[in-house]
Amino acid sequence: MKVKYLGALLLAATFTFFGCDDNTGTLGIGMLPGSDGISAHTTTFDVTTRSVVADSVFAKTSTGYVGRFTDPQFGYYEASFLTELNCIDDFSFPEKYDFDKKTGILTDDTVAGVRLVVFYSTWFGDSLNACRMSAYELDKKLERNRYTNIKPTDYYDWLNPIKSLLGRRAYTAYDTSVTDEERNETDSNGNKTYYPSVIFTLDKDKFGNDWIDLCQSHPEYFKNSDAFIENVFKGVYIKSDYGDGTVLYVDRVDLQMKYQYYVLNDTTKVPYKRKQEGFEGQDSTAYRWQTEFASTKEVIQANQFLNSDKIAELAKIEDWTYIKSPAGIFTEAILPYDEIYEKLSNDTLNAVKLTFTNYNEKSDYEFSMSAPSEVLLLRKVDFKSFFEENKLPDNVTSFTVAHNNVTTNQYTFNNIARLVTTCIKGKDAAKKKAKEEAGSAWTDEKDKQWEEDWKTVYLIPVTISYDTSNNTKTMTGIQNDLRPGYAKLKGGPAKASNGELNNPLKLEVTYTTFNK
């Protein structure tokens, strides 16, 4: 056997093995090797990009965001949220103690106090910034609208805020009134007992005693969350109405009630007798706060984000692009499927690499934002369904990658070959289906828009959750990043608005071909 043929066979074997990888794709069909064997090549295609304003994003999350933060470059953004409170099935209030039956625990069928507690563990911005939080009672049931452009005014009486106002409280994210001893105190298991919070004192009759009476006369109102929300309490709207520079990440909202109860002997179920001087022989009592209703994953929670008009102005810049969270700016990329097919239709794609490089920017601003840790590359046509249906990246039409902030300062998608081949091969069928569904409404303009949308992908800041049990790391969920962050990326359209050539990104394609 001649050496050149042996080399060709080895190379063919190598690329046959490489071509079996799930991330590669074959554009050509029915190819036969020539006598000179197979060779590998790399070529590049231009990828034009632009910034697009994200009017809203899908935000199915149990975290509530509240506060206002102004960035010198991007302007302000405000965060607020609405949430329902969960009612456990067949809920009932603690019972008054019965001395004959030795059942129950309370000294009376009343509450000593009611409060709404907004718990948070982390925040963004200035921890000592003076802020004020307001809480409003909802008068309309929340719809399952999890987009961040929800209008809170649709759900509470904003024209008569005094009527719906539950309270206002001044706060700082880091409460300096809490001593180090309190802040670091732990329970018997070593867990910290201090939990940062903002507390609203509520009317104990309206939100306590009246509810106890209602539960006795209409227990069906407390049968489950739906009944409770429909008949008793629609939920709350939490917003910041003073202060700029801090955004709290709220973990949950509790409606707590304070009860006076008898301290009972565990065995006899009889109240202990007091021994203090002047109180000898009296039944021993105490007070405690108890969470009765709380925001949980079982009920609806919705976040609203409002951004400055600066976002739209920055998105118009053509010399570079941005990604900005939350609900700020995506980078849109047009992938050159037609050009790839025209040039490489008889070849095999082994790898397609796309890199987004962000500029090194330094800021003297103390609370400047950093680049999003993880991003999602997703087809524009899949954007809505991906998040609404809780999908995970499939490495075919959706990919994730972490930011390399140590060496390259890039988001690098090393191989999106399956995206390219899937879109090229599936285009005709997808377009035919779209035209059939549109019927007579299909126009030349819609045809042109469909062609552009089919080639478009979004680069989106996301947060990813993992299961790390059994010594493995498995992705369990992905959602839009709702924390402040941004990156300024190289790229842009092929030509700027002034007609001068720009520097679009390069799609690096490695392919194999049979020599002629």
Short mmCIF file of C-alpha atoms in Angstrom, two decimals:
data_model
loop_
_atom_site.label_atom_id
_atom_site.label_comp_id
_atom_site.label_asym_id
_atom_site.label_seq_id
_atom_site.Cartn_x
_atom_site.Cartn_y
_atom_site.Cartn_z
CA MET A 1 0.00 0.00 0.00
CA LYS A 2 1.31 3.43 -0.88
CA VAL A 3 2.07 5.71 2.04
CA LYS A 4 -0.26 8.45 0.86
CA TYR A 5 -3.21 6.01 0.79
CA LEU A 6 -2.40 4.75 4.26
CA GLY A 7 -2.31 8.35 5.49
CA ALA A 8 -5.63 9.05 3.82
CA LEU A 9 -7.25 6.04 5.48
CA LEU A 10 -5.93 7.02 8.90
CA LEU A 11 -7.20 10.55 8.44
CA ALA A 12 -10.56 9.24 7.26
CA ALA A 13 -10.77 6.97 10.29
CA THR A 14 -9.92 9.86 12.56
CA PHE A 15 -12.62 12.12 11.18
CA THR A 16 -15.14 9.29 11.03
CA PHE A 17 -14.68 8.90 14.77
CA PHE A 18 -14.74 12.66 15.32
CA GLY A 19 -17.78 13.01 13.11
CA CYS A 20 -19.75 10.71 15.40
CA ASP A 21 -19.69 13.32 18.15
CA ASP A 22 -23.13 14.72 19.00
CA ASN A 23 -21.86 18.22 18.32
CA THR A 24 -20.97 17.69 14.66
CA GLY A 25 -23.12 17.58 11.58
CA THR A 26 -22.96 16.58 7.92
CA LEU A 27 -24.31 18.96 5.31
CA GLY A 28 -23.47 16.84 2.27
CA ILE A 29 -24.99 13.43 1.47
CA GLY A 30 -23.86 10.57 -0.73
CA MET A 31 -20.23 11.66 -0.73
CA LEU A 32 -17.63 9.17 -1.97
CA PRO A 33 -13.93 9.46 -1.17
CA GLY A 34 -11.57 10.25 -3.95
CA SER A 35 -8.16 8.66 -4.39
CA ASP A 36 -6.46 11.54 -2.63
CA GLY A 37 -8.39 11.03 0.63
CA ILE A 38 -9.84 13.51 3.12
CA SER A 39 -8.49 16.80 4.34
CA ALA A 40 -9.52 19.17 7.12
CA HIS A 41 -9.95 22.91 6.72
CA THR A 42 -10.98 25.93 8.75
CA THR A 43 -12.78 28.94 7.40
CA THR A 44 -14.65 31.90 8.90
CA PHE A 45 -17.94 33.65 8.26
CA ASP A 46 -19.07 37.07 9.42
CA VAL A 47 -21.62 37.23 12.23
CA THR A 48 -23.37 40.58 12.60
CA THR A 49 -24.64 41.53 16.04
CA ARG A 50 -26.70 44.27 17.61
CA SER A 51 -28.16 45.16 20.99
CA VAL A 52 -31.88 44.69 21.52
CA VAL A 53 -33.89 46.04 24.43
CA ALA A 54 -35.49 43.31 26.52
CA ASP A 55 -38.85 44.86 27.29
CA SER A 56 -39.56 42.07 29.77
CA VAL A 57 -38.37 38.60 30.65
CA PHE A 58 -40.04 35.51 32.08
CA ALA A 59 -39.28 35.34 35.80
CA LYS A 60 -40.56 32.23 37.51
CA THR A 61 -38.74 32.65 40.78
CA SER A 62 -39.38 32.53 44.50
CA THR A 63 -37.03 35.48 45.04
CA GLY A 64 -38.55 38.94 45.24
CA TYR A 65 -36.52 41.98 44.25
CA VAL A 66 -37.19 45.36 45.81
CA GLY A 67 -35.26 48.64 45.63
CA ARG A 68 -33.80 51.19 43.27
CA PHE A 69 -30.29 51.42 41.87
CA THR A 70 -28.83 54.06 39.58
CA ASP A 71 -25.75 53.29 37.51
CA PRO A 72 -23.78 56.17 35.92
CA GLN A 73 -23.80 54.42 32.54
CA PHE A 74 -27.17 52.65 32.36
CA GLY A 75 -29.27 54.94 34.51
CA TYR A 76 -31.73 53.71 37.11
CA TYR A 77 -33.69 50.56 37.47
CA GLU A 78 -36.43 49.90 40.00
CA ALA A 79 -37.54 46.54 41.34
CA SER A 80 -40.74 45.63 43.15
CA PHE A 81 -42.78 42.47 43.52
CA LEU A 82 -46.25 41.11 44.20
CA THR A 83 -46.92 37.86 46.01
CA GLU A 84 -49.74 35.72 47.27
CA LEU A 85 -49.53 33.97 50.65
CA ASN A 86 -49.90 30.23 50.93
CA CYS A 87 -52.52 28.65 53.20
CA ILE A 88 -51.93 25.02 54.16
CA ASP A 89 -54.76 22.60 53.42
CA ASP A 90 -57.54 22.53 56.01
CA PHE A 91 -55.91 25.30 58.00
CA SER A 92 -57.18 26.14 61.49
CA PHE A 93 -55.93 28.54 64.14
CA PRO A 94 -54.59 27.28 67.46
CA GLU A 95 -57.43 26.52 69.88
CA LYS A 96 -58.27 28.07 73.23
CA TYR A 97 -57.27 25.84 76.13
CA ASP A 98 -60.10 23.71 77.58
CA PHE A 99 -59.45 23.02 81.27
CA ASP A 100 -61.88 20.09 81.32
CA LYS A 101 -60.72 18.31 78.16
CA LYS A 102 -57.13 19.49 78.54
CA THR A 103 -57.02 20.35 74.80
CA GLY A 104 -55.90 23.50 73.03
CA ILE A 105 -53.22 25.88 74.18
CA LEU A 106 -54.28 29.55 73.90
CA THR A 107 -55.45 31.67 76.81
CA ASP A 108 -58.16 33.17 74.58
CA ASP A 109 -59.51 33.09 71.02
CA THR A 110 -57.58 36.22 70.12
CA VAL A 111 -54.18 37.28 68.87
CA ALA A 112 -51.88 39.67 70.67
CA GLY A 113 -50.35 41.03 67.47
CA VAL A 114 -49.97 40.60 63.70
CA ARG A 115 -47.00 41.48 61.51
CA LEU A 116 -45.81 41.10 57.95
CA VAL A 117 -42.14 40.11 57.78
CA VAL A 118 -40.06 40.53 54.63
CA PHE A 119 -37.00 38.26 54.94
CA TYR A 120 -33.87 38.71 52.85
CA SER A 121 -30.35 37.31 53.06
CA THR A 122 -28.46 39.18 50.33
CA TRP A 123 -28.60 42.45 48.44
CA PHE A 124 -26.87 44.50 45.77
CA GLY A 125 -25.45 47.96 46.35
CA ASP A 126 -24.87 50.07 49.43
CA SER A 127 -25.63 48.15 52.62
CA LEU A 128 -25.95 51.36 54.67
CA ASN A 129 -28.08 53.31 52.22
CA ALA A 130 -31.21 54.76 53.87
CA CYS A 131 -34.34 53.31 52.23
CA ARG A 132 -38.04 53.04 52.87
CA MET A 133 -40.26 50.10 51.97
CA SER A 134 -44.04 50.16 51.53
CA ALA A 135 -46.46 47.24 51.59
CA TYR A 136 -49.92 47.32 49.99
CA GLU A 137 -52.79 44.84 50.17
CA LEU A 138 -53.93 43.51 46.81
CA ASP A 139 -57.59 43.80 45.92
CA LYS A 140 -57.45 41.61 42.82
CA LYS A 141 -56.24 38.04 42.41
CA LEU A 142 -52.91 37.74 40.63
CA GLU A 143 -52.84 36.18 37.18
CA ARG A 144 -50.09 33.75 36.26
CA ASN A 145 -48.19 36.46 34.42
CA ARG A 146 -44.57 35.93 35.27
CA TYR A 147 -43.19 38.58 32.93
CA THR A 148 -41.36 41.50 34.47
CA ASN A 149 -43.50 44.15 32.78
CA ILE A 150 -46.47 43.31 35.01
CA LYS A 151 -48.39 46.39 36.18
CA PRO A 152 -48.84 46.39 39.98
CA THR A 153 -51.47 49.14 39.69
CA ASP A 154 -53.79 46.54 38.14
CA TYR A 155 -53.86 44.68 41.43
CA TYR A 156 -54.18 47.28 44.20
CA ASP A 157 -56.04 50.53 44.75
CA TRP A 158 -53.26 52.95 43.80
CA LEU A 159 -55.77 55.79 43.39
CA ASN A 160 -56.55 55.48 47.08
CA PRO A 161 -53.24 54.21 48.49
CA ILE A 162 -54.13 54.98 52.10
CA LYS A 163 -56.91 52.41 51.85
CA SER A 164 -54.60 49.64 50.60
CA LEU A 165 -51.44 50.66 52.47
CA LEU A 166 -50.40 48.09 55.05
CA GLY A 167 -47.44 50.09 56.29
CA ARG A 168 -44.15 51.85 55.60
CA ARG A 169 -40.81 51.06 57.19
CA ALA A 170 -37.39 52.72 56.97
CA TYR A 171 -34.46 50.33 56.72
CA THR A 172 -30.88 49.76 55.70
CA ALA A 173 -29.80 46.45 54.18
CA TYR A 174 -27.28 45.99 56.97
CA ASP A 175 -29.07 46.76 60.22
CA THR A 176 -26.53 48.48 62.46
CA SER A 177 -28.90 48.28 65.44
CA VAL A 178 -28.33 44.52 65.60
CA THR A 179 -25.40 43.60 67.85
CA ASP A 180 -22.66 41.26 66.70
CA GLU A 181 -23.79 38.82 69.36
CA GLU A 182 -27.34 38.74 67.94
CA ARG A 183 -26.09 38.58 64.36
CA ASN A 184 -23.84 35.59 65.02
CA GLU A 185 -26.07 33.69 67.47
CA THR A 186 -26.70 30.04 66.53
CA ASP A 187 -29.12 27.33 67.56
CA SER A 188 -28.26 23.90 68.94
CA ASN A 189 -27.44 22.69 65.41
CA GLY A 190 -25.04 25.52 64.73
CA ASN A 191 -27.37 27.38 62.38
CA LYS A 192 -27.57 31.15 62.66
CA THR A 193 -30.82 32.35 64.18
CA TYR A 194 -30.61 35.95 62.94
CA TYR A 195 -32.37 36.58 59.63
CA PRO A 196 -32.35 40.13 58.19
CA SER A 197 -35.87 41.41 57.69
CA VAL A 198 -38.16 44.41 57.35
CA ILE A 199 -41.19 44.20 59.63
CA PHE A 200 -44.60 45.82 59.19
CA THR A 201 -47.00 45.91 62.15
CA LEU A 202 -50.55 45.17 61.01
CA ASP A 203 -53.97 45.75 62.55
CA LYS A 204 -54.41 42.77 64.88
CA ASP A 205 -58.20 42.85 64.60
CA LYS A 206 -58.48 43.16 60.82
CA PHE A 207 -55.75 40.62 60.04
CA GLY A 208 -56.01 38.48 63.15
CA ASN A 209 -59.12 38.35 65.29
CA ASP A 210 -61.48 38.87 62.36
CA TRP A 211 -59.78 36.00 60.57
CA ILE A 212 -60.18 33.74 63.58
CA ASP A 213 -63.92 34.49 63.61
CA LEU A 214 -64.08 33.97 59.85
CA CYS A 215 -62.30 30.62 60.12
CA GLN A 216 -64.88 29.47 62.67
CA SER A 217 -67.89 30.60 60.62
CA HIS A 218 -66.48 29.73 57.18
CA PRO A 219 -63.81 27.03 57.50
CA GLU A 220 -64.07 26.47 53.73
CA TYR A 221 -62.32 29.82 53.21
CA PHE A 222 -59.22 28.27 54.75
CA LYS A 223 -59.48 24.89 53.04
CA ASN A 224 -56.52 25.60 50.73
CA SER A 225 -54.56 28.44 49.13
CA ASP A 226 -57.05 29.06 46.34
CA ALA A 227 -59.94 29.46 48.80
CA PHE A 228 -57.88 31.66 51.13
CA ILE A 229 -56.73 33.95 48.32
CA GLU A 230 -60.19 34.17 46.79
CA ASN A 231 -62.08 34.89 50.00
CA VAL A 232 -59.70 36.23 52.64
CA PHE A 233 -56.44 37.79 51.45
CA LYS A 234 -55.37 38.39 47.84
CA GLY A 235 -51.71 39.10 48.62
CA VAL A 236 -49.27 41.99 48.98
CA TYR A 237 -47.31 44.40 46.82
CA ILE A 238 -43.86 45.30 48.15
CA LYS A 239 -42.02 48.32 46.79
CA SER A 240 -39.35 50.82 47.77
CA ASP A 241 -40.53 54.43 47.71
CA TYR A 242 -37.42 56.12 49.08
CA GLY A 243 -33.70 55.60 48.63
CA ASP A 244 -31.42 54.89 45.68
CA GLY A 245 -28.50 52.49 45.71
CA THR A 246 -29.76 49.23 47.21
CA VAL A 247 -31.76 46.27 45.91
CA LEU A 248 -32.81 43.56 48.36
CA TYR A 249 -33.11 39.91 47.28
CA VAL A 250 -36.16 38.81 49.28
CA ASP A 251 -36.36 35.12 50.20
CA ARG A 252 -39.92 35.07 51.51
CA VAL A 253 -42.75 37.08 53.07
CA ASP A 254 -44.42 35.78 56.25
CA LEU A 255 -47.64 36.85 57.90
CA GLN A 256 -47.04 36.08 61.57
CA MET A 257 -49.40 36.17 64.54
CA LYS A 258 -48.54 36.61 68.20
CA TYR A 259 -50.35 34.33 70.63
CA GLN A 260 -50.57 34.17 74.41
CA TYR A 261 -50.57 30.52 75.44
CA TYR A 262 -50.41 28.36 78.54
CA VAL A 263 -47.14 26.63 79.33
CA LEU A 264 -48.32 23.04 79.77
CA ASN A 265 -46.81 20.03 81.46
CA ASP A 266 -46.03 17.58 78.67
CA THR A 267 -47.39 14.64 80.67
CA THR A 268 -50.44 16.00 82.46
CA LYS A 269 -51.32 18.70 79.89
CA VAL A 270 -52.03 21.00 82.86
CA PRO A 271 -50.56 24.53 83.00
CA TYR A 272 -47.50 24.93 85.21
CA LYS A 273 -48.00 27.12 88.27
CA ARG A 274 -45.88 30.22 88.63
CA LYS A 275 -43.51 30.51 91.56
CA GLN A 276 -42.48 34.17 91.27
CA GLU A 277 -43.20 36.29 94.29
CA GLY A 278 -46.58 37.96 94.00
CA PHE A 279 -47.72 35.53 91.28
CA GLU A 280 -47.63 32.28 93.22
CA GLY A 281 -50.11 29.69 92.04
CA GLN A 282 -51.15 31.50 88.86
CA ASP A 283 -51.18 29.57 85.57
CA SER A 284 -47.92 30.01 83.67
CA THR A 285 -48.31 31.77 80.30
CA ALA A 286 -46.02 33.01 77.56
CA TYR A 287 -46.10 34.72 74.16
CA ARG A 288 -44.79 33.56 70.82
CA TRP A 289 -44.87 34.63 67.17
CA GLN A 290 -46.02 31.99 64.71
CA THR A 291 -45.96 32.09 60.91
CA GLU A 292 -49.44 31.23 59.67
CA PHE A 293 -49.26 32.26 56.01
CA ALA A 294 -46.21 32.74 53.79
CA SER A 295 -45.10 33.25 50.21
CA THR A 296 -44.02 29.88 48.81
CA LYS A 297 -43.44 28.23 45.45
CA GLU A 298 -47.03 26.96 45.52
CA VAL A 299 -48.49 30.45 45.04
CA ILE A 300 -47.93 33.18 42.47
CA GLN A 301 -45.12 35.68 42.81
CA ALA A 302 -44.36 38.31 40.19
CA ASN A 303 -41.49 40.78 39.86
CA GLN A 304 -41.60 44.12 38.07
CA PHE A 305 -38.48 45.85 36.72
CA LEU A 306 -38.44 49.38 35.37
CA ASN A 307 -35.40 50.62 33.45
CA SER A 308 -34.21 54.09 32.55
CA ASP A 309 -34.57 55.34 28.97
CA LYS A 310 -30.77 55.17 28.82
CA ILE A 311 -31.14 51.45 28.11
CA ALA A 312 -32.79 52.16 24.76
CA GLU A 313 -30.20 54.80 23.86
CA LEU A 314 -27.28 52.45 24.59
CA ALA A 315 -28.90 49.69 22.53
CA LYS A 316 -28.70 51.93 19.44
CA ILE A 317 -24.88 52.07 19.50
CA GLU A 318 -23.46 50.14 16.54
CA ASP A 319 -19.77 49.94 17.41
CA TRP A 320 -20.37 47.24 20.04
CA THR A 321 -23.21 45.45 21.80
CA TYR A 322 -24.35 44.88 25.39
CA ILE A 323 -25.89 42.27 27.56
CA LYS A 324 -27.53 43.81 30.62
CA SER A 325 -29.61 42.31 33.39
CA PRO A 326 -32.21 42.32 34.73
CA ALA A 327 -34.64 42.67 31.82
CA GLY A 328 -32.32 45.13 30.13
CA ILE A 329 -30.44 44.29 26.92
CA PHE A 330 -29.73 41.12 24.93
CA THR A 331 -27.17 40.74 22.17
CA GLU A 332 -28.73 39.51 18.95
CA ALA A 333 -26.58 37.63 16.42
CA ILE A 334 -27.41 36.77 12.81
CA LEU A 335 -25.84 33.43 11.87
CA PRO A 336 -24.92 33.04 8.17
CA TYR A 337 -26.67 29.71 7.51
CA ASP A 338 -27.22 30.39 3.81
CA GLU A 339 -23.58 31.27 3.20
CA ILE A 340 -22.40 28.19 5.07
CA TYR A 341 -24.69 25.92 3.07
CA GLU A 342 -23.69 27.51 -0.22
CA LYS A 343 -19.99 27.02 0.46
CA LEU A 344 -19.94 23.75 2.43
CA SER A 345 -23.02 21.80 1.32
CA ASN A 346 -20.87 18.84 0.19
CA ASP A 347 -18.65 18.80 3.25
CA THR A 348 -18.86 17.66 6.86
CA LEU A 349 -18.93 20.17 9.69
CA ASN A 350 -16.75 19.05 12.59
CA ALA A 351 -16.88 22.14 14.77
CA VAL A 352 -18.41 25.61 14.71
CA LYS A 353 -16.99 28.06 17.22
CA LEU A 354 -18.53 31.40 18.21
CA THR A 355 -16.85 33.75 20.68
CA PHE A 356 -18.18 36.89 22.31
CA THR A 357 -15.35 39.00 23.71
CA ASN A 358 -16.13 41.70 26.23
CA TYR A 359 -14.14 44.87 26.68
CA ASN A 360 -12.05 45.37 29.77
CA GLU A 361 -13.81 48.22 31.50
CA LYS A 362 -12.79 49.80 34.75
CA SER A 363 -15.07 51.89 36.88
CA ASP A 364 -14.36 54.08 39.86
CA TYR A 365 -17.96 53.66 40.95
CA GLU A 366 -18.01 51.75 44.24
CA PHE A 367 -21.00 49.58 43.37
CA SER A 368 -20.36 48.97 39.67
CA MET A 369 -21.87 45.91 38.03
CA SER A 370 -19.84 42.92 36.86
CA ALA A 371 -20.24 40.69 33.80
CA PRO A 372 -22.96 38.02 34.05
CA SER A 373 -21.43 34.72 35.17
CA GLU A 374 -23.38 32.55 32.73
CA VAL A 375 -25.13 33.15 29.42
CA LEU A 376 -27.52 31.25 27.19
CA LEU A 377 -27.29 31.13 23.40
CA LEU A 378 -30.82 30.52 22.15
CA ARG A 379 -32.71 30.76 18.87
CA LYS A 380 -35.00 33.78 18.75
CA VAL A 381 -37.89 31.58 17.61
CA ASP A 382 -37.53 29.51 20.82
CA PHE A 383 -37.13 32.41 23.25
CA LYS A 384 -40.67 32.50 24.61
CA SER A 385 -41.29 28.76 24.91
CA PHE A 386 -37.87 27.95 26.37
CA PHE A 387 -38.45 29.81 29.64
CA GLU A 388 -42.22 29.37 29.88
CA GLU A 389 -41.90 25.59 29.52
CA ASN A 390 -38.95 25.32 31.92
CA LYS A 391 -36.70 23.75 29.31
CA LEU A 392 -33.01 22.96 29.75
CA PRO A 393 -30.28 23.58 27.14
CA ASP A 394 -30.15 20.65 24.69
CA ASN A 395 -26.83 21.55 22.99
CA VAL A 396 -28.70 21.48 19.69
CA THR A 397 -30.60 24.75 19.53
CA SER A 398 -29.68 26.10 22.97
CA PHE A 399 -26.32 26.28 24.73
CA THR A 400 -24.90 27.71 27.94
CA VAL A 401 -21.40 28.79 28.81
CA ALA A 402 -19.67 30.42 31.77
CA HIS A 403 -17.78 33.69 31.51
CA ASN A 404 -14.02 33.27 31.41
CA ASN A 405 -13.04 36.30 33.45
CA VAL A 406 -9.55 35.08 34.31
CA THR A 407 -7.72 34.66 31.01
CA THR A 408 -9.72 35.49 27.88
CA ASN A 409 -12.57 37.68 29.18
CA GLN A 410 -14.88 35.88 26.78
CA TYR A 411 -18.02 33.82 26.40
CA THR A 412 -16.86 31.01 24.11
CA PHE A 413 -19.21 28.47 22.51
CA ASN A 414 -16.70 25.90 21.30
CA ASN A 415 -19.04 23.88 19.11
CA ILE A 416 -22.49 24.88 17.90
CA ALA A 417 -22.31 22.72 14.77
CA ARG A 418 -25.59 20.98 15.60
CA LEU A 419 -27.33 24.35 15.76
CA VAL A 420 -26.06 25.20 12.27
CA THR A 421 -26.99 21.87 10.70
CA THR A 422 -30.37 21.72 12.46
CA CYS A 423 -31.35 25.18 11.23
CA ILE A 424 -30.16 24.55 7.69
CA LYS A 425 -31.91 21.18 7.37
CA GLY A 426 -35.08 22.22 9.17
CA LYS A 427 -35.62 25.56 7.49
CA ASP A 428 -37.89 24.47 4.62
CA ALA A 429 -40.22 22.43 6.83
CA ALA A 430 -40.42 25.17 9.47
CA LYS A 431 -41.19 27.85 6.89
CA LYS A 432 -43.85 25.71 5.23
CA LYS A 433 -45.55 25.18 8.59
CA ALA A 434 -45.42 28.91 9.41
CA LYS A 435 -46.97 29.80 6.07
CA GLU A 436 -49.76 27.24 6.51
CA GLU A 437 -50.57 28.57 9.96
CA ALA A 438 -50.59 32.18 8.73
CA GLY A 439 -52.68 31.41 5.67
CA SER A 440 -53.74 34.54 3.80
CA ALA A 441 -52.04 36.69 6.44
CA TRP A 442 -48.63 35.66 5.08
CA THR A 443 -47.09 38.58 3.22
CA ASP A 444 -43.76 39.42 1.61
CA GLU A 445 -42.96 41.46 4.70
CA LYS A 446 -43.73 38.52 6.98
CA ASP A 447 -41.68 36.27 4.73
CA LYS A 448 -38.70 38.57 5.07
CA GLN A 449 -39.15 38.84 8.85
CA TRP A 450 -39.40 35.05 9.19
CA GLU A 451 -36.16 34.60 7.26
CA GLU A 452 -34.37 37.00 9.59
CA ASP A 453 -35.86 35.50 12.75
CA TRP A 454 -34.84 32.00 11.66
CA LYS A 455 -31.18 33.07 11.46
CA THR A 456 -31.23 35.02 14.72
CA VAL A 457 -29.96 33.86 18.10
CA TYR A 458 -30.00 35.71 21.42
CA LEU A 459 -27.21 35.91 23.98
CA ILE A 460 -29.00 36.14 27.33
CA PRO A 461 -27.69 36.46 30.93
CA VAL A 462 -29.02 33.54 32.97
CA THR A 463 -28.69 31.85 36.33
CA ILE A 464 -28.41 28.07 36.47
CA SER A 465 -29.28 25.74 39.33
CA TYR A 466 -27.57 22.39 39.83
CA ASP A 467 -28.05 19.21 41.80
CA THR A 468 -24.69 18.28 43.32
CA SER A 469 -25.77 15.15 45.18
CA ASN A 470 -24.07 11.80 44.56
CA ASN A 471 -20.83 13.62 43.71
CA THR A 472 -22.22 14.70 40.35
CA LYS A 473 -23.24 18.11 39.02
CA THR A 474 -26.52 17.98 37.14
CA MET A 475 -28.31 21.00 35.75
CA THR A 476 -31.84 21.20 37.15
CA GLY A 477 -33.06 24.62 36.10
CA ILE A 478 -32.27 27.79 34.20
CA GLN A 479 -33.87 31.20 34.30
CA ASN A 480 -33.25 34.78 33.25
CA ASP A 481 -30.69 36.48 35.46
CA LEU A 482 -32.55 39.00 37.63
CA ARG A 483 -29.46 40.40 39.34
CA PRO A 484 -27.71 43.59 38.19
CA GLY A 485 -24.94 42.89 35.70
CA TYR A 486 -23.67 43.81 32.25
CA ALA A 487 -20.96 43.22 29.66
CA LYS A 488 -19.90 45.37 26.72
CA LEU A 489 -19.15 43.06 23.78
CA LYS A 490 -17.10 43.44 20.64
CA GLY A 491 -18.95 43.21 17.33
CA GLY A 492 -21.74 45.00 15.55
CA PRO A 493 -23.30 45.18 12.08
CA ALA A 494 -21.22 44.74 8.94
CA LYS A 495 -21.65 48.44 8.25
CA ALA A 496 -22.29 51.19 10.74
CA SER A 497 -24.96 53.80 10.18
CA ASN A 498 -22.37 56.11 8.60
CA GLY A 499 -21.67 53.49 5.92
CA GLU A 500 -18.19 52.63 7.15
CA LEU A 501 -17.16 48.99 7.51
CA ASN A 502 -17.45 47.58 11.00
CA ASN A 503 -15.80 44.59 12.65
CA PRO A 504 -18.41 41.84 12.95
CA LEU A 505 -17.72 38.68 14.91
CA LYS A 506 -16.25 35.66 13.18
CA LEU A 507 -17.86 32.22 13.11
CA GLU A 508 -14.99 29.73 12.93
CA VAL A 509 -15.95 26.58 11.02
CA THR A 510 -13.82 23.45 10.91
CA TYR A 511 -14.88 20.98 8.23
CA THR A 512 -13.61 17.96 6.35
CA THR A 513 -13.83 17.47 2.61
CA PHE A 514 -12.87 14.78 0.15
CA ASN A 515 -10.04 15.92 -2.09
CA LYS A 516 -10.84 16.08 -5.76
#
